[in-house]
Amino acid sequence: MEYLDRAEAHFIKRAQSSFVNLDLETTTHIKDHLLSQLKANKQTLDQIQSCWKNYSKQKQLVEKLLGIDPERALEQLKQDLDHAERLQANTNTSLLSWRNYLSDESIWLSVFSWLPFVLTKREAQRKNFIHQSLCKTANELECLPENLEAALERVLNVQKKHIIGLTETYQLCLGCYQAFEKSKAEWKLSVKTILPDSNSTPSFEDIDPVLDITVRFRLFRLAVHYWEARWLLTCREEGDKLEELANKTGLKAVLPRWKRRMMLTPCVVSTFHSLPSHMTYKAYVGENDFKTEYLVNEIDLLIVDEAGQVSPEVAGASFSLAKKALVIGDIYQIEPVRQLNACIDVGNLKQSKLIADIEEYESIQASGRSVVTGSVMHIAQHASRYHYKTEAESGMFLQEHRRCYDELISYCNELCYSGLLIAKRGSANLESPYPPFGYLHVDGLAELFGGSRGNKLEAETVASWLASNREQIEEHFGEPLEKSVGVITPFSAQVAAISKACVAHSIPVGKGEGQLTVGTVHSLQGAERKLVIFSQVYTKHSNGGFIDMNTTMLNVAVSRAKDSFLVFGDMDIIAATHKSKPRGLLSKYLFNLDSNQLKFNTGRRPDLLQICGQPKLLNNADEHDAFVMQLLDKAVQKVDIVSPWLIYNKLETTGILAKLKAAISRGVKISIYTDKHFNTTISNRFDANKQKSF
């Protein structure tokens, strides 16, 4: 209670200093004032949102009716209506004039019209009157003068209907335009206090970030202090009972305790593994016996981040504690670490009576609930009734990508997202010393280390390259190498090899501040670096399909790089990978420009040519034969010979045959490789002579 007294006194003092013009003497007064301010700011925010919604709706309607220049279109409609009304007036005047003419016409012309000269005179007078006194419409009618009155009446009826249609259209468009202008004025008025200096009509994109630092920020601060007041008042009401209930574990003590906690810390961060253990209470079952129960359906909103990495059975318990869930993730990034296989999954489902036989398991997999193939993100997409993009999965698809240069995210877009991502950052800086996609060919050797793989030369090359480029990297990116660079690889053995090599080059490695991140792809999931190095490990000696097993690994790897993604490894196997595979698609981006190749001395493999020293270029047959004989003299275990200059009928004359026999006699295993065409020429025939000579 002593702490409560001090806390309340401090709270009142701070409130009085913030609201100096108000008489706030008690926590209750402060709470009521904060609530009124919350409601006022909420009303302001609602008004802005309502005005924008109405304005955007009216804008769509007016553009649909009148196009992007509604004022001009409306003026054209008015001109068309005025023109139609003038035509109608002229036609009506002509009809009246024609009727007056007919009524004034001499009766004798009609009586004697059977006489040809009289008929001719009457027709001439009528035509002359029509031409001189009636409107253009009357003159254009192709009818006899005696039928002109009926024709003009028909034209007049058509014109009246046309005017009615034009009037209705004009009134509809005018009403729509007036509603649009009114909604625009209301929208501008609603945000006038937010953007007081803006004379143009702002968009929601202009207003939204400003609201984050004005109205929404005020709402956040007011809500924080409002709930502090509620916490103080609640604790004051409980009084001495708080100390009595501190160690109680029953529902009547635990639930109010959680509610009081949420007044001060409404958001709790936890893992799925630990959350259920915190949301428990003890229930009495009789005879001094208690059992643990859970606060089912008590969490208002469960927010799940990186849901594509979460297996269904891991998250199930936590979901039972929540009323609603907001699930965020990407099924094309790192998948969950699976702990169970399909047999155990089916067995558990049968035991729990969720399925009766294995045939029903297919529907479980389709819904994303299988612990073998599913994830929380799959389940959420299957359950969602909202489908923002029909080309994508259900739910809200976040299209805009702002982390990577456009060139980098284009690979991910093509690999996983069917071109739906909208790159927003822009193109790469052409002056950068490191291209968006770059590579360094390392002729290393992939080796097995327990259940993992490593490549010593590749690891040493990565570390050596980083050490040599440290100064340039730090100058270009404006921050330490350890902060701007990340190194990822598919295999834990290679992580150890690269880490060891980096430390040897005075590059600290680890997860702490000032240490270089070196790890598997999982280590950078959700993170980013300006430059990412990918050590693929695989070589032509040992090429596996782990990287190409699905699209997630390279999708995550590439999308972690903001500026540059560099691949270190055997480029021959990347180039040879089918274009439908992730590495095959990557080759298109790596090799499309000659400038993507990095220039660096990769050193040599320690396992190669340990006997004969440095690699050497053989320029002619004599050098070739001398090298082969030197190799055979020093060989201890095995020699593989692949050479177009090795001709059978010259083995004896050059002395190579004797060297071959001597090496074989020492127990050296020798293999000579040749192709079918070369071996069937007259000068060779290794297959026919090997038993005879060797």
XYZ file of C-alpha atoms in Angstrom, residues 220 224 227 258-270 275 299-304:
23
model
C -1.697 6.089 -27.555
C -1.516 4.604 -21.547
C -5.231 2.672 -17.977
C -4.037 -10.831 -15.342
C -6.589 -8.079 -15.977
C -4.686 -5.720 -13.678
C -1.405 -6.588 -15.434
C -2.917 -5.830 -18.826
C -3.892 -2.349 -17.659
C -0.182 -1.500 -17.552
C 1.281 -3.949 -20.100
C -1.455 -4.793 -22.614
C 0.963 -6.630 -24.904
C 2.865 -9.690 -23.692
C 5.607 -11.257 -25.835
C 6.089 -14.994 -25.526
C 2.764 -19.157 -23.244
C -6.596 -13.575 -24.601
C -8.353 -10.878 -26.638
C -5.968 -10.982 -29.603
C -3.154 -13.428 -30.338
C -0.651 -11.993 -32.835
C 1.565 -14.582 -34.507
